[in-house]
CSV table of C-alpha atoms in Angstrom, one decimal:
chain,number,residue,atom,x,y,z
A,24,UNK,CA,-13.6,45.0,46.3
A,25,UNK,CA,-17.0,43.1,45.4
A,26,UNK,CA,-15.9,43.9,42.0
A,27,UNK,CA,-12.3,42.4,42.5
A,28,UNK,CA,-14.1,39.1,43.4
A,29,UNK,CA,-16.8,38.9,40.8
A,30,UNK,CA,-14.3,39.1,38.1
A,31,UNK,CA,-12.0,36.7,39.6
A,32,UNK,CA,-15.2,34.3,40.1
A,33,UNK,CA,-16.0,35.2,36.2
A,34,UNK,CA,-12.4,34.1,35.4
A,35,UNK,CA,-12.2,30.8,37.5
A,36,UNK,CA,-16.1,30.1,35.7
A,37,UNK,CA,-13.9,30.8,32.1
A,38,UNK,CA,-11.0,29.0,33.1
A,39,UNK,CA,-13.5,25.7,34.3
A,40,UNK,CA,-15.5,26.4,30.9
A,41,UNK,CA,-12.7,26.2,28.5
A,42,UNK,CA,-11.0,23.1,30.8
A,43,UNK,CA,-14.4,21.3,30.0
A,44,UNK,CA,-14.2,21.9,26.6
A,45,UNK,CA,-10.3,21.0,25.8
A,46,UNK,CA,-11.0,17.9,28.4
A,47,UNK,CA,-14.1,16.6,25.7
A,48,UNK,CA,-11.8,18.1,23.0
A,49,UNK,CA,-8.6,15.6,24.3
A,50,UNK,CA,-11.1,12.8,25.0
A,51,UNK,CA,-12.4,12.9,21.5
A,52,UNK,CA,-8.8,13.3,20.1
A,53,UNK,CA,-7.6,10.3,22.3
A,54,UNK,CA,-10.3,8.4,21.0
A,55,UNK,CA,-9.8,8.7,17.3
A,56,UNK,CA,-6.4,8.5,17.6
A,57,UNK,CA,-6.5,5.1,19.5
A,58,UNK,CA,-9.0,3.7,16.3
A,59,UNK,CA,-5.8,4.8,14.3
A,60,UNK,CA,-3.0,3.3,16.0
A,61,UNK,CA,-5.2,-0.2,16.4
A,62,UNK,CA,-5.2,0.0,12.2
A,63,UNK,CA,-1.1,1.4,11.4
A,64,UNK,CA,1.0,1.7,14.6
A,65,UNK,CA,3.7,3.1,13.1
A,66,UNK,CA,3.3,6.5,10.6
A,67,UNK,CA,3.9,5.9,6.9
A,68,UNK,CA,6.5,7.1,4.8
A,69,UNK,CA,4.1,9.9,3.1
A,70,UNK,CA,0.7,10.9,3.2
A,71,UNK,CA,-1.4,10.0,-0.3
A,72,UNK,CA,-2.3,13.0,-1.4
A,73,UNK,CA,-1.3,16.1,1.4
A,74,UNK,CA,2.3,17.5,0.5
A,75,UNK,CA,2.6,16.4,-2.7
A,76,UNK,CA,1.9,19.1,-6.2
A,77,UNK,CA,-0.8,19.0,-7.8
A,78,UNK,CA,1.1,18.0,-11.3
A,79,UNK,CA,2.2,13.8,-11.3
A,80,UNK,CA,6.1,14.0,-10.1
A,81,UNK,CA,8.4,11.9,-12.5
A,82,UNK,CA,9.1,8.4,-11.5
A,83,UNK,CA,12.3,9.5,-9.6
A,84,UNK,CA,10.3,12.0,-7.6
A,85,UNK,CA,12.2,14.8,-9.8
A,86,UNK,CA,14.1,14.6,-13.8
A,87,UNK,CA,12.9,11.6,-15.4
A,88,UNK,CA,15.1,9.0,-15.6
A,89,UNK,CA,15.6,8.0,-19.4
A,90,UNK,CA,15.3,4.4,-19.4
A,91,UNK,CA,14.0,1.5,-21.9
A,92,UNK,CA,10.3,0.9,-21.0
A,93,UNK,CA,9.8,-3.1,-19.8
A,94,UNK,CA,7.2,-4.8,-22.2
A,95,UNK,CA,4.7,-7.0,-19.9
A,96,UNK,CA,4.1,-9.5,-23.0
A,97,UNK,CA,4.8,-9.2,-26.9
A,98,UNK,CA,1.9,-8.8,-29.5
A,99,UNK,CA,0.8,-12.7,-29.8
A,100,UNK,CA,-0.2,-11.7,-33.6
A,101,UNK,CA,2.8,-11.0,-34.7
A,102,UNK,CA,4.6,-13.1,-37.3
A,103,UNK,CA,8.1,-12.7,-35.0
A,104,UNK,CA,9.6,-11.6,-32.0
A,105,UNK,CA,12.7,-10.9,-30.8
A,106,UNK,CA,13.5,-11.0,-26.7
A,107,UNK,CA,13.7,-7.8,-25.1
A,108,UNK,CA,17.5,-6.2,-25.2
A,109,UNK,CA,19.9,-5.7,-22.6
A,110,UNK,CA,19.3,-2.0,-21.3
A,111,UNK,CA,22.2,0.3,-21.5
A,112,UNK,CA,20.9,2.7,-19.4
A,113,UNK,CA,21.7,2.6,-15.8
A,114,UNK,CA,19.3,4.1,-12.9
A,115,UNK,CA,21.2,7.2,-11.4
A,116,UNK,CA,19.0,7.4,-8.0
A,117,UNK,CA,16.7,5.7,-6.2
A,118,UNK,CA,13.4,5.9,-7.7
A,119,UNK,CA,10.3,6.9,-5.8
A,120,UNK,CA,8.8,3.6,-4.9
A,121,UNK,CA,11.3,2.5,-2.9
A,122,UNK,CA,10.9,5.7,-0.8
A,123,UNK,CA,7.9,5.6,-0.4
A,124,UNK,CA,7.8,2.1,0.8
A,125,UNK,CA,10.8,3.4,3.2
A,126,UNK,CA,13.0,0.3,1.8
A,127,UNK,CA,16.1,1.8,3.2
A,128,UNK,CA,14.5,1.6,6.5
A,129,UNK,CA,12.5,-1.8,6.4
A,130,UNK,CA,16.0,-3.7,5.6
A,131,UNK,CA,17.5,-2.8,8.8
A,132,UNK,CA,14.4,-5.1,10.4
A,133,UNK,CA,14.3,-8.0,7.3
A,134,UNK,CA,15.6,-8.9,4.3
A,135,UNK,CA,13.5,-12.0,4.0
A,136,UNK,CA,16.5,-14.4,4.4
A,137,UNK,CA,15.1,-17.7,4.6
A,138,UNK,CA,12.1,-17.2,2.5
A,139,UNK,CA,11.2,-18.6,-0.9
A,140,UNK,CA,8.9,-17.1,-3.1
A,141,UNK,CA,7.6,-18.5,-6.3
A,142,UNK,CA,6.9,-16.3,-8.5
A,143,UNK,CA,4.6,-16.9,-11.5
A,144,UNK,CA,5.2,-15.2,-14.7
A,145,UNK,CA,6.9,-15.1,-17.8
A,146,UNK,CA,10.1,-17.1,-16.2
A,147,UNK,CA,13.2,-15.5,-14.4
A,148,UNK,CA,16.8,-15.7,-15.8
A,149,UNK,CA,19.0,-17.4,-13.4
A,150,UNK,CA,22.4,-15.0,-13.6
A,151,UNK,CA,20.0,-11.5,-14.4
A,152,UNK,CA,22.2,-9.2,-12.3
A,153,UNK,CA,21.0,-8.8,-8.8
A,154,UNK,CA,19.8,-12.2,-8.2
A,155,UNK,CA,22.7,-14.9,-9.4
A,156,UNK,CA,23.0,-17.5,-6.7
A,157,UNK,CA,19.3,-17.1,-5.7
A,158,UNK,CA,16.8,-18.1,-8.4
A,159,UNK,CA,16.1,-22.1,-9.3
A,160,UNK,CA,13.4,-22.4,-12.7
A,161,UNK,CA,11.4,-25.6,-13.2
A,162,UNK,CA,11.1,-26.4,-16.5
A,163,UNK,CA,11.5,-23.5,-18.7
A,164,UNK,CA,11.1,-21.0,-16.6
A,165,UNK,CA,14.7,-20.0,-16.5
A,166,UNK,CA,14.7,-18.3,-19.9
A,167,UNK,CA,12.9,-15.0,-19.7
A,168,UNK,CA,12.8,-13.7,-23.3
A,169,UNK,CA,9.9,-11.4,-22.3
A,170,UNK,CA,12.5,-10.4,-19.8
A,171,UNK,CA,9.0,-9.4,-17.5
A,172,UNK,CA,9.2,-11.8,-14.9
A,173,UNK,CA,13.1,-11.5,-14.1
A,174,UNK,CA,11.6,-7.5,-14.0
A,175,UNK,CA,9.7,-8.6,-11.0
A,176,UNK,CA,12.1,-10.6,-9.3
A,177,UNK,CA,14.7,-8.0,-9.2
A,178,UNK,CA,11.4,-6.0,-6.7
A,179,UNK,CA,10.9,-8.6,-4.5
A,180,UNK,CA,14.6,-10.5,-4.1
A,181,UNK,CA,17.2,-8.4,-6.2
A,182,UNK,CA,20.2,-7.0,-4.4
A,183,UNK,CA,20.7,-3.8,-6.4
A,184,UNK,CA,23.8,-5.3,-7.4
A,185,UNK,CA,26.2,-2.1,-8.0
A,186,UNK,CA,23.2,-0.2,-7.2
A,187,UNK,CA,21.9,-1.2,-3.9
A,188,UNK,CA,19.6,1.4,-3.0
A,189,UNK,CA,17.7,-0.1,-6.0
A,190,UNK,CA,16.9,-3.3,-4.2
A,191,UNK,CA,14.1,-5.0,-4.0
A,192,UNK,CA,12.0,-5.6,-0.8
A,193,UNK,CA,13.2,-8.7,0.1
A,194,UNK,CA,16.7,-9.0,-1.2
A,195,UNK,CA,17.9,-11.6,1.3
A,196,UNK,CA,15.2,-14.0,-0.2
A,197,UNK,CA,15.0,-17.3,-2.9
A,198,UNK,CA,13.3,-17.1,-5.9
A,199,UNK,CA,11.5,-20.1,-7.6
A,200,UNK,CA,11.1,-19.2,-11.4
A,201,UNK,CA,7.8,-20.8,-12.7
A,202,UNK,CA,6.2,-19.6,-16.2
A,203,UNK,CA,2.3,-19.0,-16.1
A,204,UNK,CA,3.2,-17.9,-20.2
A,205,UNK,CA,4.3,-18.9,-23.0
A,206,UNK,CA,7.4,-17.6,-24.8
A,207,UNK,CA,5.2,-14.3,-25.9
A,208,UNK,CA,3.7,-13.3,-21.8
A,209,UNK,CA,0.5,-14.7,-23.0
A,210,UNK,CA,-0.9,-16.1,-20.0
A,211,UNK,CA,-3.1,-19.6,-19.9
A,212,UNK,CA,-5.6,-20.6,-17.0
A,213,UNK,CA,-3.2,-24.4,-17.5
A,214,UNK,CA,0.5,-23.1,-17.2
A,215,UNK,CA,-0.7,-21.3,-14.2
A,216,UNK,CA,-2.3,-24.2,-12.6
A,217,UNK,CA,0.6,-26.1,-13.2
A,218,UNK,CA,2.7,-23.4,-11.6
A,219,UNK,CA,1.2,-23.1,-8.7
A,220,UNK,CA,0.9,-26.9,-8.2
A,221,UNK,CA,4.1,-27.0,-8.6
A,222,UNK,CA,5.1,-24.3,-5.9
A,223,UNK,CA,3.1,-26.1,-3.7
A,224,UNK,CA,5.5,-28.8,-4.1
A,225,UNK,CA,8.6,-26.9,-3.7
A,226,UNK,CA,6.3,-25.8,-0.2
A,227,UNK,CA,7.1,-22.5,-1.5
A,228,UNK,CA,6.4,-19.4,1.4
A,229,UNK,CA,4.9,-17.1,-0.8
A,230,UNK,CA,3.0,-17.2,-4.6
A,231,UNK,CA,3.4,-14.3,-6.0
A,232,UNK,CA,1.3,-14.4,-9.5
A,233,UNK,CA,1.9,-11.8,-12.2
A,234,UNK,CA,-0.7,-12.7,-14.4
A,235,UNK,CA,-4.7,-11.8,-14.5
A,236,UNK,CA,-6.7,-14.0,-16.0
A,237,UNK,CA,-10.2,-12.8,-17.4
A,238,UNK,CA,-12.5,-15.8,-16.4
A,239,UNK,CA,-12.1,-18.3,-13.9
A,240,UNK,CA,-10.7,-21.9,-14.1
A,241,UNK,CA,-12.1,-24.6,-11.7
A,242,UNK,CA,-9.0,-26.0,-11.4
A,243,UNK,CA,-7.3,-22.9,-10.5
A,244,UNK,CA,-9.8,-22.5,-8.0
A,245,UNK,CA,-8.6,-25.8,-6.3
A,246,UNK,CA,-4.9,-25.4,-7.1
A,247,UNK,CA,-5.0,-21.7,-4.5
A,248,UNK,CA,-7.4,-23.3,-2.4
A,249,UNK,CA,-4.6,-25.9,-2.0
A,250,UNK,CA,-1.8,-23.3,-1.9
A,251,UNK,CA,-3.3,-21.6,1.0
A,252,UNK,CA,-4.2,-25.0,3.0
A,253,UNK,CA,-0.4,-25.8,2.3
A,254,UNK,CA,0.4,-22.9,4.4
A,255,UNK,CA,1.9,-20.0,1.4
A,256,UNK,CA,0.7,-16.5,1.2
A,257,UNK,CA,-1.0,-16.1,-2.6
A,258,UNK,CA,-0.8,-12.5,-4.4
A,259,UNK,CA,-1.9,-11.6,-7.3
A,260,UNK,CA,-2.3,-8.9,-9.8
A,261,UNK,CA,-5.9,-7.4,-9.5
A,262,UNK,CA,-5.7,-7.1,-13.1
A,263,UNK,CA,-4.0,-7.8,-16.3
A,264,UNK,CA,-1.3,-5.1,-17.1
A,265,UNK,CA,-1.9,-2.2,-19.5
A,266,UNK,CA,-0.8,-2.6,-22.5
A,267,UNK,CA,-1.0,0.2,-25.6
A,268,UNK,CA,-3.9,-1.9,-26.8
A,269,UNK,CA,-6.3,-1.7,-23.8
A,270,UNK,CA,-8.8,1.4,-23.3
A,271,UNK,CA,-9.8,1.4,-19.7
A,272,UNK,CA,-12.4,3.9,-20.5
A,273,UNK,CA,-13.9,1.4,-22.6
A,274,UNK,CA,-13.4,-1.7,-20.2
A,275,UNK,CA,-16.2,-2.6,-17.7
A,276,UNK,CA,-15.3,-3.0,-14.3
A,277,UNK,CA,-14.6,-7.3,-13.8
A,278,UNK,CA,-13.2,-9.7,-11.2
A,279,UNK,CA,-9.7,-11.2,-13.1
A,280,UNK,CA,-8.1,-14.3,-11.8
A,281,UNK,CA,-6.9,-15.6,-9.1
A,282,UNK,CA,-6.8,-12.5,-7.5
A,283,UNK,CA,-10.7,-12.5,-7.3
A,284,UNK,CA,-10.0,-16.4,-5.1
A,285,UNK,CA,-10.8,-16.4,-1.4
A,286,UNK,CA,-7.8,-15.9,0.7
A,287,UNK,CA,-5.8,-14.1,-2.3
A,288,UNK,CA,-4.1,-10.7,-1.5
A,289,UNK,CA,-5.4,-8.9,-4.6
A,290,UNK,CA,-3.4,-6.0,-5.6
A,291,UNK,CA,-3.5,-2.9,-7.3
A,292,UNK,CA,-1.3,-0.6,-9.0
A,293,UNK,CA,-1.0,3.2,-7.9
A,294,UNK,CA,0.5,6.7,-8.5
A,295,UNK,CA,2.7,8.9,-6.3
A,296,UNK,CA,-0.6,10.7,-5.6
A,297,UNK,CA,-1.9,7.1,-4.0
A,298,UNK,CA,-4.4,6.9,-7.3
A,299,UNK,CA,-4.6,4.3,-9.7
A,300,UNK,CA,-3.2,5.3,-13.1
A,301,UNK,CA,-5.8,6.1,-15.8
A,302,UNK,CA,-5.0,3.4,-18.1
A,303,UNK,CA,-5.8,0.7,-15.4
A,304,UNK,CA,-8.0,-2.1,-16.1
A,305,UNK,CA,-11.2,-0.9,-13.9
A,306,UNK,CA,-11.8,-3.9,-11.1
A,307,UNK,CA,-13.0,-4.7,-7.9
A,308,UNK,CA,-12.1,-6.5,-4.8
A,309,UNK,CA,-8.9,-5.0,-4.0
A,310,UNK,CA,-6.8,-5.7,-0.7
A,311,UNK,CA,-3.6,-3.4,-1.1
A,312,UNK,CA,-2.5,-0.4,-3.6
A,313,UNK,CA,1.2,-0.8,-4.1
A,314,UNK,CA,3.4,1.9,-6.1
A,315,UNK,CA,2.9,0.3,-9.6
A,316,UNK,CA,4.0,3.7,-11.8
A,317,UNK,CA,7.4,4.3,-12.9
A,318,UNK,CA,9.1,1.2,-11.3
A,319,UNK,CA,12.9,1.0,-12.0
A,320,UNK,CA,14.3,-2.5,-12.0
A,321,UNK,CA,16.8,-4.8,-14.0
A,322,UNK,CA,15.8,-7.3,-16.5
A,323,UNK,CA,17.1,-10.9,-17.6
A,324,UNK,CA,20.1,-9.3,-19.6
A,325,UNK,CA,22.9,-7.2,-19.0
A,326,UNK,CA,23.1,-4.7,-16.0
A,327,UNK,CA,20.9,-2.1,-17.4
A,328,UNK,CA,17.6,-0.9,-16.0
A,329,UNK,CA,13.8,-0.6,-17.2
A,330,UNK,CA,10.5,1.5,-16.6
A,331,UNK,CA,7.4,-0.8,-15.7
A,332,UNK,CA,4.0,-0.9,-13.9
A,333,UNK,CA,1.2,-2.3,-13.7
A,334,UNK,CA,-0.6,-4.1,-11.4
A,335,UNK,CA,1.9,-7.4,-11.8
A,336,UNK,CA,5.0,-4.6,-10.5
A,337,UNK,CA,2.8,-3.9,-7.1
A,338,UNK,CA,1.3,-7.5,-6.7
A,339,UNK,CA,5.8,-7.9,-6.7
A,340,UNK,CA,6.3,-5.4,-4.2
A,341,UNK,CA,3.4,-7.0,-2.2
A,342,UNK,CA,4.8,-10.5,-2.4
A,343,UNK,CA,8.1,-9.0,-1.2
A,344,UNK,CA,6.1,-7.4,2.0
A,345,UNK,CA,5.0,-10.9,2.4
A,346,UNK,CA,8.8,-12.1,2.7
A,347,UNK,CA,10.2,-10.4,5.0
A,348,UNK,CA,7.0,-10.4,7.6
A,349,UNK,CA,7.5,-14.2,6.9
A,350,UNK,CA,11.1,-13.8,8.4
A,351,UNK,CA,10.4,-11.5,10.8
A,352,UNK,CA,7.0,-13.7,12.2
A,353,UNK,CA,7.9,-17.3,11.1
A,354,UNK,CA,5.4,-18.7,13.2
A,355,UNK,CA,2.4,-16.6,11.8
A,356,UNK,CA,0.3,-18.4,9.4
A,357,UNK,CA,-0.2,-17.9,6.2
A,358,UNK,CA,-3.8,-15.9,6.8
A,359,UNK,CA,-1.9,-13.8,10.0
A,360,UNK,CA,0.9,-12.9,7.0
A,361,UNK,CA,-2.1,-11.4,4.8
A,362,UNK,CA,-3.7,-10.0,7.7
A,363,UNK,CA,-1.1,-8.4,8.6
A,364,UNK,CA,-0.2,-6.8,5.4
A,365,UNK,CA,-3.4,-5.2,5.2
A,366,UNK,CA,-4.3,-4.3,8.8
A,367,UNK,CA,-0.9,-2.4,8.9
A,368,UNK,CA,-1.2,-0.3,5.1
A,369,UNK,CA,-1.7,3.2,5.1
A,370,UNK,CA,-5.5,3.9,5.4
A,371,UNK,CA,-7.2,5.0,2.1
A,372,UNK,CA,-9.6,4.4,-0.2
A,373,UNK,CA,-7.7,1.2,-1.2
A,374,UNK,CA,-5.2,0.8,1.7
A,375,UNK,CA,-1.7,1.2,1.0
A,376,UNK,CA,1.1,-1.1,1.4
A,377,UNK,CA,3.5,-0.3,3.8
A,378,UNK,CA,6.3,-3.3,4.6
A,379,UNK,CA,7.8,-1.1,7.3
A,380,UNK,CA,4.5,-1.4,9.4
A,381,UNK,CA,4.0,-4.8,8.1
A,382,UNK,CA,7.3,-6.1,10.2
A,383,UNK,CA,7.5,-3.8,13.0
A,384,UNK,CA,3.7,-3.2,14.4
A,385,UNK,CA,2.8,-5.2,17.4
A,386,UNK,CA,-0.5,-6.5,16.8
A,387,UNK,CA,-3.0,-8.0,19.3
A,388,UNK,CA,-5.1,-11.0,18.4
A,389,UNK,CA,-7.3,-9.7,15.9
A,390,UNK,CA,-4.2,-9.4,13.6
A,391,UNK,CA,-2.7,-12.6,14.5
A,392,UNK,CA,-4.9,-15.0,15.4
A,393,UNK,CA,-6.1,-17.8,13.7
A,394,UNK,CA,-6.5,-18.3,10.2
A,395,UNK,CA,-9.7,-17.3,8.6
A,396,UNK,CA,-12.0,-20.4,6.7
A,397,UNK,CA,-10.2,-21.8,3.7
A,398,UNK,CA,-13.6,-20.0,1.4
A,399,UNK,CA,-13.3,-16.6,3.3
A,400,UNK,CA,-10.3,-13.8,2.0
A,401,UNK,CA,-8.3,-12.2,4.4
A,402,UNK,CA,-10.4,-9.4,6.1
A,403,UNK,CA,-10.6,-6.2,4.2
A,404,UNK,CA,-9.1,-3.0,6.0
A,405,UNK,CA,-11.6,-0.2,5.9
A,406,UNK,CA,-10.9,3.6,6.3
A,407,UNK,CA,-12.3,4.8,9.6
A,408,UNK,CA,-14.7,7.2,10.1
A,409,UNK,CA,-14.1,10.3,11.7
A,410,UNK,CA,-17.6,11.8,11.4
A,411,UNK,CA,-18.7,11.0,15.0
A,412,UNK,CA,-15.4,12.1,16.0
A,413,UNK,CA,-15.6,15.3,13.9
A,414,UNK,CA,-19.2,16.3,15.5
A,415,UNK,CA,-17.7,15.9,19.2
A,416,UNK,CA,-15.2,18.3,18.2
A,417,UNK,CA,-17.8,20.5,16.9
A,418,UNK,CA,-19.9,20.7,20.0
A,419,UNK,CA,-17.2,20.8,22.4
A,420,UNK,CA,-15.5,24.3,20.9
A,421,UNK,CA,-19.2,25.6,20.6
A,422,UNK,CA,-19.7,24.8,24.5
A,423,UNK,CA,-17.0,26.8,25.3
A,424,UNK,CA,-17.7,29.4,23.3
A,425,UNK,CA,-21.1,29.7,24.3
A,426,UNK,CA,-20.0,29.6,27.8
A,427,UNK,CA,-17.4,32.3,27.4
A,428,UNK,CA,-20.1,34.6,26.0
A,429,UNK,CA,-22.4,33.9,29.4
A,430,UNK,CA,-19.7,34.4,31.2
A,431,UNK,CA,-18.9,37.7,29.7
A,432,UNK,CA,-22.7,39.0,29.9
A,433,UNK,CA,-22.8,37.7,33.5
A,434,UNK,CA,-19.6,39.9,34.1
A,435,UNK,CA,-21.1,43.2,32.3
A,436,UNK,CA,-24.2,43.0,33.9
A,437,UNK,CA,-23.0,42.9,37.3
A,438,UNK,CA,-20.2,45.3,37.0
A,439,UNK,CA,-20.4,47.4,33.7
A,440,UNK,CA,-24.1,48.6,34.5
A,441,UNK,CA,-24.2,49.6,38.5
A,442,UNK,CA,-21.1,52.2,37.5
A,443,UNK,CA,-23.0,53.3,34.8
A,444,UNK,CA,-26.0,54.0,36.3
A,445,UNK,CA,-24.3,55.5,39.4
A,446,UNK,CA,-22.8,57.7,36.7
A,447,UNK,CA,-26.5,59.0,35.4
A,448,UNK,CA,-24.8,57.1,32.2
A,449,UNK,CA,-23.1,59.8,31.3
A,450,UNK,CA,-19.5,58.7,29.6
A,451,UNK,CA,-16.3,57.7,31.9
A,452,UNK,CA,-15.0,60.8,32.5
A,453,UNK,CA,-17.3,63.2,32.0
């Protein structure tokens, strides 16, 4: 009998023992998890990195799609040109950016109807399939020989047209066509002043600028700094697209322009793995990673389809995030918009656009209040740490396994060793 109730005392001291632990186990859990939700409410589409094999999957997540690859400018040395041709080759699935950016989804929320965005590149063709009715060009804009910037239009505003699962992220949005090049993609610090002045005039909702420029123009400086007073959301490549003559193991890391401009969302190309390609331009200062690897959209003519990346094709899908939260939260400023964006991506080492968040999170005031300083950027999202988190963890299962143990020796000592000794310590049995 006094052995019936020690063990059942030694199993009501276990049963307390492991409580405490799984109680400082749940607590800890609680905690991290609430540090999480505060930074992404809702899950993303994919992790970065767990699930996915080790070899880079093809752009359309499985066969490559065989498609004409879309030239971000034309060799500026060369005696002549002649404008990119119409693709013949038609996308046969949904390529893996949009899934992984949950597109699908994300238009049953927004489409961005009601939201212009300017879009500063090598021009946009007014009819290009996917995006008659919607595009206006000053100047011109309107002929894309490059056949780039209509590239990027069809990712933020097209429609898909007879493929509509290859739409863009905005497709119920305007496009204002505006050339920071000249006829070749080469991009000047003048055309894109003048662009961007002139989107401010057309009180454009969003600038979405294609270009990078290596060294910084005061005037550009002024021209942003009056974008962003004027109330539109300014994103930019974080760097100039690769192109077969650059060597990014041979570039030093630099701040290009304006994405390096206070209050400019500054982004980055990435892989299906969530890592920036190798042959990206090395830079600093980023706000978002955007797919940027394998992008399938439609150019100025024909119906056909084209491969690009770069950092210009994720700054695009950015700028199209931008739209629809712009629909969805009309009354958040321009700085809540960016805010938004980034305190919503997937957390990484460069934090991860995802649109779907962007629109449906419900964020307190730190995400929406009131617009930073026209000289500060939007704040950075950082990844949290989980160290702290991780040692709680640690001393809470060795508590209760140290416990267990004393509980266990308390239990032999007082039961195991009386019988034994009674017993002379011969065997059970004997």
């Amino acid at each position: 009998m006094p052995a019936a109730r020690l063990l059942t005392g030694a199993g009501l001291a276990a049963a307390l023992l492991l409580s405490t632990g799984a109680t400082a186990a749940t607590a800890t859990t609680a905690a991290t998890g609430a540090t999480a939700a505060a930074a992404q409410a809702a899950p993303p589409v994919s992790a970065p990195v767990a699930g996915l094999p080790a070899a880079l999957p093809a752009a359309d997540g499985g066969k490559a799609q065989e498609l004409p690859a879309m030239p971000p400018a034309f060799d500026p040395d060369a005696d002549d040109v002649t404008c990119t041709a119409a693709s013949k080759e038609q996308a046969k699935k949904q390529d893996w950016s949009r899934q992984r950016l949950d597109l699908d989804r994300l238009h049953q929320y927004s489409t961005g109807t009601g939201v212009t965005v300017a879009l500063i590149d090598t021009g946009v063709a007014t009819g290009a399939a996917g995006l008659d009715g919607r595009v206006t060009a000053e100047g011109t804009a309107g002929d894309d020989c490059v056949g780039h910037g209509t590239f990027l239009a069809g990712l933020i505003a097209g429609d898909g047209g007879d493929s509509p699962r290859l739409a863009g992220v905005a497709p119920g949005a305007k496009i204002l066509a505006l050339r920071g090049t000249d006829e070749r993609g080469q991009a000047s610090a003048d055309l894109v002043v003048q662009a961007v002045r002139q989107a401010i005039e057309a009180k454009a909702d969003v600038i979405a600028v294609g270009v990078a420029l290596t060294k910084r123009d005061s005037a550009l400086t002024q021209a942003v700094a009056d974008a962003r007073k004027a109330g539109a959301v300014v994103v930019a490549a974080a760097a100039p697209d690769p192109t077969t003559n650059n060597s990014s193991d041979e570039t030093p890391s630099r701040t290009y322009w304006p994405a390096g401009e206070a209050g400019v969302l500054s982004v980055a190309d990435m892989l299906p793995a969530g890592t920036r390609p190798d042959t990206a331009l090395p830079t600093t200062g980023i706000d978002l990673a955007a797919p940027g690897a394998g992008v399938v959209s439609g150019g100025p003519r024909g119906d056909g389809h084209y491969l690009g990346g770069g950092a210009s094709v994720a700054a695009a899908y950015a700028a199209g995030a931008a739209a629809v939260v712009r629909a969805t939260h009309p009354d958040d400023s321009a700085d809540a918009v960016a805010r938004r964006l980034t305190a919503t991506a997937y957390p990484a080492d460069i934090p991860q656009l995802d649109p779907y968040a962007a629109v449906t999170t419900v964020l307190g005031d730190a995400g929406s209040g009131a617009p930073a300083k026209a000289e500060q950027a939007a704040e950075p999202v950082t990844v949290r740490d989980t160290s702290s988190a991780d040692r709680a963890m640690g001393r809470a299962t060795l508590f209760v396994i140290l416990g267990t143990a004393g509980v266990l020796a308390v239990l032999w000592g007082a039961f195991v060793l009386p019988r034994a000794r009674a017993r002379g310590w011969r065997p059970a049995g004997k």
